[in-house]
Coordinates of N, CA and C and ligand atoms in Angstrom, one line a residue:
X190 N 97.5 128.5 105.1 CA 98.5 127.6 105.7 C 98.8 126.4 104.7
X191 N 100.1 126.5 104.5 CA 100.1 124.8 104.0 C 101.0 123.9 104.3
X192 N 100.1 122.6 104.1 CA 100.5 121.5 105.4 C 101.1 120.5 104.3
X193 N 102.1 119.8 104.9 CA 102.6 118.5 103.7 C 102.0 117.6 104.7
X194 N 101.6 116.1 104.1 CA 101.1 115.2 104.9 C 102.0 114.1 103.8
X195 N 102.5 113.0 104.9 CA 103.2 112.2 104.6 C 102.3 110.8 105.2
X196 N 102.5 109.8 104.3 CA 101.9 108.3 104.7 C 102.6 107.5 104.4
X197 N 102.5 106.3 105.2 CA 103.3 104.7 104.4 C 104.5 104.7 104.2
X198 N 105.1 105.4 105.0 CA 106.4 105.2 104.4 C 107.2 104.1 105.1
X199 N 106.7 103.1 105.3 CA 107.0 101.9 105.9 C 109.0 101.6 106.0
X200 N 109.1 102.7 106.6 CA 110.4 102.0 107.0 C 111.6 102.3 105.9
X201 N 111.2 103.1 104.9 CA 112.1 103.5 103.7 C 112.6 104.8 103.8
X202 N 113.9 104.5 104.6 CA 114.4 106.0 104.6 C 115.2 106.2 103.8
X203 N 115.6 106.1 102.6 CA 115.9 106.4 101.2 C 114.3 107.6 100.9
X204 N 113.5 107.1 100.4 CA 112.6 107.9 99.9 C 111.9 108.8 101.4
X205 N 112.0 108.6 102.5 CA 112.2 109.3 103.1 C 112.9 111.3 103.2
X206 N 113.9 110.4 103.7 CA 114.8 111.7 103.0 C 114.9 112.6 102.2
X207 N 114.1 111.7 100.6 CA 114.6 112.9 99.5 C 112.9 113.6 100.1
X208 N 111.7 112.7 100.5 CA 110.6 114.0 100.4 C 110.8 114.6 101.4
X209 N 111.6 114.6 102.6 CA 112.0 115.7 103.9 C 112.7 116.6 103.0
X210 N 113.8 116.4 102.3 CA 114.8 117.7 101.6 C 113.5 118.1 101.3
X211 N 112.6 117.7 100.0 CA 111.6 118.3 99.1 C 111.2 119.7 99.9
X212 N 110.3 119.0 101.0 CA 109.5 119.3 102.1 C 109.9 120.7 102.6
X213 N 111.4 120.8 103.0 CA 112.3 121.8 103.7 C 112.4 122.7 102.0
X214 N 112.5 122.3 100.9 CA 112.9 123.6 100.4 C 111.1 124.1 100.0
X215 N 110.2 123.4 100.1 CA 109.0 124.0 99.8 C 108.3 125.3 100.8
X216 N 109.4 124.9 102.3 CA 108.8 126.0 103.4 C 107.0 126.0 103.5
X217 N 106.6 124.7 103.5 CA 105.5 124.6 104.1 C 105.3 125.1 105.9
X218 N 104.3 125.0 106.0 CA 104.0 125.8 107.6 C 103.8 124.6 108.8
X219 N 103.2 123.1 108.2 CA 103.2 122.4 109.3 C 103.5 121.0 108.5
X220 N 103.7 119.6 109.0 CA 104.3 118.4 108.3 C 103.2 117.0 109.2
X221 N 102.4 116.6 108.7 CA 101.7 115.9 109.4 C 101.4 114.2 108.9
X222 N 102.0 113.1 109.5 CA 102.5 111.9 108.9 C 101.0 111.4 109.6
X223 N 100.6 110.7 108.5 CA 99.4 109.9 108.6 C 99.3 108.4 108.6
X224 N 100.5 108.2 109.1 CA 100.6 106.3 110.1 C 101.3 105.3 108.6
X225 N 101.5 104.5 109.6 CA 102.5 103.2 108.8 C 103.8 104.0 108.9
X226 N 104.6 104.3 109.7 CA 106.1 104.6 109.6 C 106.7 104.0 109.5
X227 N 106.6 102.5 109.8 CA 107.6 101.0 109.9 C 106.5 100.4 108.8
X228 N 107.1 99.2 109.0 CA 106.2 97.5 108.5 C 107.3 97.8 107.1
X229 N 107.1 96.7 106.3 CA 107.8 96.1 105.3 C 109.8 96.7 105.1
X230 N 109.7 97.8 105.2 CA 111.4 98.0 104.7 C 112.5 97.9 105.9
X231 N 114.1 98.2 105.8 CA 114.8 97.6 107.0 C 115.2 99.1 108.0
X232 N 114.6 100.2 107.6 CA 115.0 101.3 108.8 C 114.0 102.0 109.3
X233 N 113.3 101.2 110.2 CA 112.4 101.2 111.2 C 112.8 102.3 112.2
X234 N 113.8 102.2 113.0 CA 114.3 103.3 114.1 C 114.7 104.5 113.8
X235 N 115.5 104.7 112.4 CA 116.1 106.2 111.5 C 114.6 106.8 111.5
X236 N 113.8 105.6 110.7 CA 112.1 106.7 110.0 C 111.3 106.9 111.5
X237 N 111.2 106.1 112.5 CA 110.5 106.6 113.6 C 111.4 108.2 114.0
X238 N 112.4 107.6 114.5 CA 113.4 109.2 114.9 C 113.2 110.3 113.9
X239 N 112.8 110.4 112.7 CA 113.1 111.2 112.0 C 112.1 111.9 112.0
X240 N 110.7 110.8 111.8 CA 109.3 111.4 111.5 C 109.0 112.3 113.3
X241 N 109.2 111.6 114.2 CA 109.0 112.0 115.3 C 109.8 113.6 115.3
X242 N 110.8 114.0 115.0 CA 111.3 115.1 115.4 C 111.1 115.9 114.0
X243 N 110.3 115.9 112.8 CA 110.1 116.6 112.0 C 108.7 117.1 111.9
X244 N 107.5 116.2 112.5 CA 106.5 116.6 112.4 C 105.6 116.8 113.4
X245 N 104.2 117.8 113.0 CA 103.3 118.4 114.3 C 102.9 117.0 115.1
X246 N 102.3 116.8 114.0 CA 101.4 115.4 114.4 C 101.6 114.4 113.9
X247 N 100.9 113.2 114.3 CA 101.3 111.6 113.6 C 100.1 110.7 114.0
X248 N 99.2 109.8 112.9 CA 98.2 109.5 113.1 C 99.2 108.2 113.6
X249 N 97.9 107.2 113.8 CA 98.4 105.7 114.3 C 98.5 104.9 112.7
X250 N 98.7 104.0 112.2 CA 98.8 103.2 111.0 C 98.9 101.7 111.6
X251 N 98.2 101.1 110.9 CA 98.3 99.6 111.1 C 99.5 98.8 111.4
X252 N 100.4 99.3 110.6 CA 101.7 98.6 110.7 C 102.2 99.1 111.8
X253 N 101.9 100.4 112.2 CA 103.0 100.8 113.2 C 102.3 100.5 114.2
X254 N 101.1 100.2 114.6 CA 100.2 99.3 116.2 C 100.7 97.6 115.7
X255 N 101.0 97.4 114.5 CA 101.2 95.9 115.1 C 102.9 95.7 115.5
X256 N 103.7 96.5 115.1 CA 105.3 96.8 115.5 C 105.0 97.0 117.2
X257 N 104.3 98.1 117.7 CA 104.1 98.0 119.2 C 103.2 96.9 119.6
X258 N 103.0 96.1 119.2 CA 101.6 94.8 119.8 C 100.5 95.4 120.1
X259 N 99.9 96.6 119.3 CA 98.4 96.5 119.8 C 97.9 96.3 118.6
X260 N 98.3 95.3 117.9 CA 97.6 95.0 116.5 C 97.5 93.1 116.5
X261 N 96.3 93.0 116.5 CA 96.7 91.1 116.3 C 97.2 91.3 114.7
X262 N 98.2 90.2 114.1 CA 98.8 90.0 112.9 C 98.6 89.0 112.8
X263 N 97.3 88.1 113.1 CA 96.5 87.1 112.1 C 96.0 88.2 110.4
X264 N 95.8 89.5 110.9 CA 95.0 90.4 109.9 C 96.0 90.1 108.6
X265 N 97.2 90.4 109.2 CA 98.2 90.3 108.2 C 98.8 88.9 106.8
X266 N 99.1 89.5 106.0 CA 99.5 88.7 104.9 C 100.9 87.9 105.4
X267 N 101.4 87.0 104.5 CA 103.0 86.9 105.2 C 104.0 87.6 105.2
X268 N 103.7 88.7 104.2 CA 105.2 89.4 104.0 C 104.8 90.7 105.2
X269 N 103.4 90.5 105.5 CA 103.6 91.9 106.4 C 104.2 91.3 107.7
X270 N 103.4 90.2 107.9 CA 103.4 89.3 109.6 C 104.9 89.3 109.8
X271 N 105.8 88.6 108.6 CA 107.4 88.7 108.2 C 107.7 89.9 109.0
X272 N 107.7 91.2 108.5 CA 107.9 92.6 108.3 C 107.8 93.3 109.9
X273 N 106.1 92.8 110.1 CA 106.4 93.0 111.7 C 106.9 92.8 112.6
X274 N 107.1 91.3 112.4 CA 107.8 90.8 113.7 C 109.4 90.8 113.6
X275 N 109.7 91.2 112.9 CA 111.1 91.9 112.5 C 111.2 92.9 113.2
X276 N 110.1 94.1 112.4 CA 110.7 95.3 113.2 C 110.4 95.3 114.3
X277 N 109.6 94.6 115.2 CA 109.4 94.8 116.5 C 110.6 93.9 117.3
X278 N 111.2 93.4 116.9 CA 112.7 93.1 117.0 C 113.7 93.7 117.1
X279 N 113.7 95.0 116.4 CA 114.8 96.1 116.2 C 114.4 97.3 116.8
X280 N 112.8 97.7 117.0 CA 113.0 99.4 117.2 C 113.1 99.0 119.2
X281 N 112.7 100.0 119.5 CA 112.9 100.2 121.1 C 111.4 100.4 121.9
X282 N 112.1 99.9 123.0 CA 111.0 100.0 123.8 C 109.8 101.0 123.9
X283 N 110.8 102.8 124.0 CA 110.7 103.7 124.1 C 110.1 103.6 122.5
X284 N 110.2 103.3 121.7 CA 109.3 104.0 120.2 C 107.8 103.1 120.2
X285 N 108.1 101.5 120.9 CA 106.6 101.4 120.9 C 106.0 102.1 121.7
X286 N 106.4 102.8 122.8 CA 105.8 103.1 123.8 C 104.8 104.6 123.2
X287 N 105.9 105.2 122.3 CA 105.4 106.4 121.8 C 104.3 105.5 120.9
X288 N 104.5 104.8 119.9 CA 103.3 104.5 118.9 C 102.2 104.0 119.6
X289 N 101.9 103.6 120.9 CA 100.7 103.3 121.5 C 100.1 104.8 122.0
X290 N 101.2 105.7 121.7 CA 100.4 106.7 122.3 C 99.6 108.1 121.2
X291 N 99.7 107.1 120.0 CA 99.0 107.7 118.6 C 97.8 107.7 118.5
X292 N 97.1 109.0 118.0 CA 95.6 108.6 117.9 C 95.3 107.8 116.2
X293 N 94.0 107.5 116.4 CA 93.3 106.9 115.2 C 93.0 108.1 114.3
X294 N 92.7 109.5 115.1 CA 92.1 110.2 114.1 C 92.5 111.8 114.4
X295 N 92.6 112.6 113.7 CA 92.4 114.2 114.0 C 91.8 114.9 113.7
X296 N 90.9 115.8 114.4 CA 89.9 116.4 113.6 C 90.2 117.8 114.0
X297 N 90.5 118.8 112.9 CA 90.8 120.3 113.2 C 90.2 121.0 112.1
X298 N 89.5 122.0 112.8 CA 88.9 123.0 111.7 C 88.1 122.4 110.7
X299 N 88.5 122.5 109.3 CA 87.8 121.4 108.3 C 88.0 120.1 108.1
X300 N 89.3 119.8 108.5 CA 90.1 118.5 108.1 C 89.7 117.4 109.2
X301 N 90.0 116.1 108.7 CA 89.5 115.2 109.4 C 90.8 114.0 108.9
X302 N 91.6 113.5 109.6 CA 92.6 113.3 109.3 C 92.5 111.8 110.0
X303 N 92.4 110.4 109.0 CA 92.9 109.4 109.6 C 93.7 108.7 109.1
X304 N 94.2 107.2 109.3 CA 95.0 106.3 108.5 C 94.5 105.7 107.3
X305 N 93.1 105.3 107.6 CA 92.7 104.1 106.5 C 91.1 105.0 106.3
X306 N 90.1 105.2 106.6 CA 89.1 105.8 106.5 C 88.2 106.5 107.6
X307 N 87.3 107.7 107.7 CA 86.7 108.5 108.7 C 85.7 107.6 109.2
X308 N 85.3 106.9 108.3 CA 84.1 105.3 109.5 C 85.4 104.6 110.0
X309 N 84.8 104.2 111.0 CA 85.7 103.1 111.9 C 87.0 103.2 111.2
X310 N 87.6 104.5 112.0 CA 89.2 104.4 111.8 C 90.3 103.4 112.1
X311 N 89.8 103.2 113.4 CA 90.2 101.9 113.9 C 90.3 100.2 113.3
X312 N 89.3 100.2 111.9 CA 89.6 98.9 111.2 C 90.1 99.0 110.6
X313 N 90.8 99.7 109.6 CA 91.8 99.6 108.9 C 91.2 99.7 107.8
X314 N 90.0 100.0 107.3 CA 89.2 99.9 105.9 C 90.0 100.7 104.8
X315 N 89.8 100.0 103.7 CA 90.9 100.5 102.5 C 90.0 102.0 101.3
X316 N 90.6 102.8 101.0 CA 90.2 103.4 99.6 C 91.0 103.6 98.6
X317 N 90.8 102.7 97.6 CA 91.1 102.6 96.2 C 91.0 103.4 95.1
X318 N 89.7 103.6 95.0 CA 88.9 104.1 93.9 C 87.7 105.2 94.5
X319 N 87.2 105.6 93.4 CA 85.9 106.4 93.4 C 84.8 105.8 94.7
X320 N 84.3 104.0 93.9 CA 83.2 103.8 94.6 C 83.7 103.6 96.4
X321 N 85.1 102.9 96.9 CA 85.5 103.2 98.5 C 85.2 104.6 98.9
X322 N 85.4 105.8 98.1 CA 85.4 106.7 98.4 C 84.1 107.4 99.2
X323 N 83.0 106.7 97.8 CA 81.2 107.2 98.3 C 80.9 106.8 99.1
X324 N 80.9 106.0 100.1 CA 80.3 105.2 101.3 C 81.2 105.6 102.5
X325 N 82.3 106.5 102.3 CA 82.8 107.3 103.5 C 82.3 108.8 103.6
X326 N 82.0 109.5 102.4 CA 81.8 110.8 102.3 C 81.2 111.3 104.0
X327 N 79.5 110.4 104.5 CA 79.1 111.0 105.5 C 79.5 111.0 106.2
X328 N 80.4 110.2 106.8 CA 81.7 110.2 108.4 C 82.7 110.8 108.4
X329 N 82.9 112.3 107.4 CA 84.0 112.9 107.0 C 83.5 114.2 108.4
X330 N 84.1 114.5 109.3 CA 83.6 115.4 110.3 C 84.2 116.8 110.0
X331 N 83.4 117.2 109.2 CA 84.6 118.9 108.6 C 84.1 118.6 107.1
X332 N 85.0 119.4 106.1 CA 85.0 118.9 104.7 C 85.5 118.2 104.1
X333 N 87.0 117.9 104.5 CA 87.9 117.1 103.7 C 88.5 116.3 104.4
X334 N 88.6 115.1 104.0 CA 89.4 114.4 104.8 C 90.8 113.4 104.3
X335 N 91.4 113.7 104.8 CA 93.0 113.2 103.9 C 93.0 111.7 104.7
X336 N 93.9 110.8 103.7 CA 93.9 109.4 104.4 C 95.0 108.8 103.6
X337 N 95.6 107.8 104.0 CA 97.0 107.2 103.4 C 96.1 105.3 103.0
X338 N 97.4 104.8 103.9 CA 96.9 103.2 103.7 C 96.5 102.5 102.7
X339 N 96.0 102.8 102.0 CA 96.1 101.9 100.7 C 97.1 102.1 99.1
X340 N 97.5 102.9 100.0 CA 99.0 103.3 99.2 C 98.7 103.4 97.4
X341 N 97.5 104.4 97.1 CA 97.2 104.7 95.8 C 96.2 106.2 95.8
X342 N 97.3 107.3 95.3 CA 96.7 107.7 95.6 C 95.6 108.4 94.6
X343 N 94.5 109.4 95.5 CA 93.5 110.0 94.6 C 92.9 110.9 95.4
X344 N 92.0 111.9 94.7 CA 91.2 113.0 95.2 C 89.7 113.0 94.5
X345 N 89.3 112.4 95.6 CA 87.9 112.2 95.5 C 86.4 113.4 95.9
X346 N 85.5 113.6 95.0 CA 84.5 114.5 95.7 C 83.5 113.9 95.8
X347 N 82.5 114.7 96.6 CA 81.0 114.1 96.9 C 80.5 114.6 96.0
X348 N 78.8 113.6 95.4 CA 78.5 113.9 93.8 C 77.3 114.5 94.3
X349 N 76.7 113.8 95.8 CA 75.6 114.5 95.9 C 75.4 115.5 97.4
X350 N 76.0 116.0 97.5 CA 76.2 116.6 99.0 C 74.9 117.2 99.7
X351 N 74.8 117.5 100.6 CA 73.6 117.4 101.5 C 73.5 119.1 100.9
X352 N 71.9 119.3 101.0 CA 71.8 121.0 100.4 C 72.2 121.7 101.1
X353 N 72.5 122.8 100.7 CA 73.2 124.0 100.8 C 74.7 123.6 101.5
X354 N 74.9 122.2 101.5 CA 76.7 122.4 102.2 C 77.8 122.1 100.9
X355 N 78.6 122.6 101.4 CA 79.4 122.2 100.4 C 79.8 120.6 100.2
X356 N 80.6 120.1 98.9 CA 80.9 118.7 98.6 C 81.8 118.8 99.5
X357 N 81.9 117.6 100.2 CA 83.5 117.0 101.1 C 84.4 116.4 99.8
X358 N 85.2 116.3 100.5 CA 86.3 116.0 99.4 C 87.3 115.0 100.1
X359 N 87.5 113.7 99.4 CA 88.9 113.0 100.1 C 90.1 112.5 99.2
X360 N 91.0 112.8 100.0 CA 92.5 112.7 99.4 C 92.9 111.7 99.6
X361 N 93.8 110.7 99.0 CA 94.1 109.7 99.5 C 95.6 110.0 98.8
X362 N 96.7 110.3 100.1 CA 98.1 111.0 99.6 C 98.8 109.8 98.9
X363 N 98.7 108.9 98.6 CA 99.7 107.6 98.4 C 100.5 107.6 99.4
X364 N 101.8 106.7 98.9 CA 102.4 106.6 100.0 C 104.1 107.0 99.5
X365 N 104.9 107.2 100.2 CA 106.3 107.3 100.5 C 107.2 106.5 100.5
X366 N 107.1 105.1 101.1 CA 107.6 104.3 101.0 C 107.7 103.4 100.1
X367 N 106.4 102.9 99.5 CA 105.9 101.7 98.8 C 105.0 102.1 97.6
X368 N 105.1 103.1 97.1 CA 103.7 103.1 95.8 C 103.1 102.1 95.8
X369 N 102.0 102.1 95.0 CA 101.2 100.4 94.8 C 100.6 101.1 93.2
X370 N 100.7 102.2 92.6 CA 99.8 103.0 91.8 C 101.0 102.6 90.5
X371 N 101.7 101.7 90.4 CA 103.0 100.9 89.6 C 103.6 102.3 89.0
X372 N 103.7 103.5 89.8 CA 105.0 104.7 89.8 C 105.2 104.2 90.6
X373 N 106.3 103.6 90.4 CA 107.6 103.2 91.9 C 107.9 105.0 92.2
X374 N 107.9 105.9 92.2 CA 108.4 107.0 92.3 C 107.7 107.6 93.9
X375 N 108.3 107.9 94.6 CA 107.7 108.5 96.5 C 106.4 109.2 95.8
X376 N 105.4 108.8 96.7 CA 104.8 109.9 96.7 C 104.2 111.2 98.0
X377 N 103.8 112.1 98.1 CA 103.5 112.9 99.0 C 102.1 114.2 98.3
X378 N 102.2 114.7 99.3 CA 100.8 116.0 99.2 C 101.2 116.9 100.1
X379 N 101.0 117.8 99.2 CA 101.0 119.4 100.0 C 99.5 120.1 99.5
X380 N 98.7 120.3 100.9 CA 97.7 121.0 100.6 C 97.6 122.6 101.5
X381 N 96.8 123.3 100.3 CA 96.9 124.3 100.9 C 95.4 125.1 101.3
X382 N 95.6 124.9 102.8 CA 94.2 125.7 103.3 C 93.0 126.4 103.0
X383 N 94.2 127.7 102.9 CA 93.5 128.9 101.8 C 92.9 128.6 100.5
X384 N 93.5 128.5 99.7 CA 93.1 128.1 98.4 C 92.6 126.5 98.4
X385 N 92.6 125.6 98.9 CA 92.1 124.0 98.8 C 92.5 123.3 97.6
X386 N 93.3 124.2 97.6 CA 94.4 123.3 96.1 C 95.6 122.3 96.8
X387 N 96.0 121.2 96.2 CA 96.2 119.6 96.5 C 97.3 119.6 95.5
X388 N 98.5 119.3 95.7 CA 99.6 119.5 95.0 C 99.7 117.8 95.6
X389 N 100.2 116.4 94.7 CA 100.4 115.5 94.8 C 102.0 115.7 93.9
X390 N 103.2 115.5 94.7 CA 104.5 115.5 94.2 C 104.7 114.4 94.7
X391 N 105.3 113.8 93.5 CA 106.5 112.4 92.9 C 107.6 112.8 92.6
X392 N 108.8 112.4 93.2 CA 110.1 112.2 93.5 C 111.2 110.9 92.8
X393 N 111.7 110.8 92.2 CA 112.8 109.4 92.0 C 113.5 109.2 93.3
X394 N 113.6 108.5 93.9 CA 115.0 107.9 95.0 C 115.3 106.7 94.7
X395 N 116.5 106.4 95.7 CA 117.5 105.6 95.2 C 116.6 104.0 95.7
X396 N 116.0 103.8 94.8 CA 115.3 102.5 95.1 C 116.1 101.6 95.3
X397 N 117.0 101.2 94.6 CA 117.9 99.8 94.4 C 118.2 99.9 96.2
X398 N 119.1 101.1 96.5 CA 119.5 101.1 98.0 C 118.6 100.3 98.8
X399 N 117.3 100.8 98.9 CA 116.3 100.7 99.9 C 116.1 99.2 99.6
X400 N 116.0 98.8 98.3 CA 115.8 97.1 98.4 C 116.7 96.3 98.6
X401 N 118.3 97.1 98.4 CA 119.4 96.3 98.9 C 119.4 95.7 100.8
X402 N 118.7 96.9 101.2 CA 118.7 96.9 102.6 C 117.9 95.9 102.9
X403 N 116.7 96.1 102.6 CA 116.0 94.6 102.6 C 116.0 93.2 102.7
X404 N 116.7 93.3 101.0 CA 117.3 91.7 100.7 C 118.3 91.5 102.2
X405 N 119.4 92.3 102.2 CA 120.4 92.2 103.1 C 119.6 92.0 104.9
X406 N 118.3 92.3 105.0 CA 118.0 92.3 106.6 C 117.5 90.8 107.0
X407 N 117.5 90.0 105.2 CA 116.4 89.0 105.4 C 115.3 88.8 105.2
X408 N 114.6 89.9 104.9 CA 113.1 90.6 105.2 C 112.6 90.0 103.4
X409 N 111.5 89.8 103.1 CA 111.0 88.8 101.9 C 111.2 89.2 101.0
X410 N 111.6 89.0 100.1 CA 112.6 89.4 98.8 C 111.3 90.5 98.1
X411 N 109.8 89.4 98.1 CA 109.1 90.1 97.4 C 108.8 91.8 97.4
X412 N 109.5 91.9 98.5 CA 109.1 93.2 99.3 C 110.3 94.2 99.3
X413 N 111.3 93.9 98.6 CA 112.1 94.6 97.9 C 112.2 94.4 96.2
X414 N 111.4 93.3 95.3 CA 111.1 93.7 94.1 C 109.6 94.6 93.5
X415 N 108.9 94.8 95.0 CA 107.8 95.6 94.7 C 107.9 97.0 94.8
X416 N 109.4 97.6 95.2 CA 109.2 98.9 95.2 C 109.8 99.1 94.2
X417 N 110.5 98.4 93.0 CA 110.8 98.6 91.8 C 109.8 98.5 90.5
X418 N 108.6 98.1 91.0 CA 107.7 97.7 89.9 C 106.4 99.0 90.4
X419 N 106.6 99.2 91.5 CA 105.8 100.6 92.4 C 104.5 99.6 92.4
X420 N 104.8 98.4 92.9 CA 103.2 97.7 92.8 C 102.9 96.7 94.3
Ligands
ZN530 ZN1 100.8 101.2 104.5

């Protein structure tokens, strides 16, 4: 089977769109968004409506529990605290209602599927690099575990795996909305079951649009010259 998994796409339905077309001509078998649908960009309600009627599943993301208020946003920086309380201003009642009703985590077959990490999914913990990666490996419930939220991505293995099991492995898809990995370019993942081969596809979209929207909503400038710098 193979599954595309989408993350972070905070509210950028420009890069949105072009990885759904991608998505639809690849004829993958299932589409599974791994949290943060809102927070920083200005189409909060298009990317909820869209993500909701295109995909199996949808983990919970930080940004998108503090858009519904189950997130305190002391955690937050200003451009996000900005970002939230904006969009929780514009989507609907009915979409927070659905985002409270997201899990933290999924676990099927091998996969273990959260927003930020398989220890305490629920805090939001970040993976960057190699060494984030070693100190999750044992809370991975299955082999692999895919994760978004720190919006850089990588594919990580265990170096020393418990005998006779196999290495777990984690993905960290980047994100869709926001790169931070300075490719401003979308990113996504298509992995495939059978084979456990990890196809990480980058896309160009129309960046300038998505930061015009921004500038134009009010929303912090910086947060429309960061998807140009992909940082
Ligand atoms: Zn994010």
């Amino acid at each position: 089977m193979k599954i595309a998994f989408l993350s972070d796409i905070h509210s950028n339905l420009e890069a949105l769109t072009v990885a759904l077309e991608e998505i639809e001509r690849r004829k993958v078998d299932r589409l599974i968004c791994l949290g943060d649908i809102v927070g920083y960009g200005a189409n909060p309600v298009e990317c909820l409506e869209l993500v909701q009627s295109k995909t199996s599943d949808i983990i919970l993301g930080n940004h998108d529990a503090a858009a519904a208020n189950i997130q305190d946003l002391a955690y937050f920086n200003d451009f996000a605290r900005a970002a939230a309380l904006w969009t929780m201003s514009i989507i609907s009642d009915e979409q927070k209602e659905f985002i409270r009703s997201l899990p933290y985590e999924i676990k099927e077959n091998d996969l273990h599927l959260v927003h930020g990490t398989p220890g305490e999914p629920e805090r939001w913990h970040y993976i960057f690099s190699e060494y984030d990666a070693s100190s999750q490996f044992d809370a991975i419930d299955g082999r692999i575990c895919l994760v978004g939220h720190s919006h850089v991505p990588g594919d990580y293995r265990e170096k020393n795996p418990v005998e006779n099991a196999p290495a777990k492995r984690i993905i960290n898809i980047g994100s869709v909305g926001q790169p931070r990995d300075r490719d401003p370019r979308l990113c996504f993942v298509i992995y495939d079951t059978e084979t456990d081969e990890v196809e990480f596809i980058r896309q160009e979209y129309d960046i300038e649009a998505a930061a015009g929207k921004i500038r134009r909503a009010g929303l912090p400038e910086f947060l429309a010259d960061r998807l140009l710098w992909g940082w």
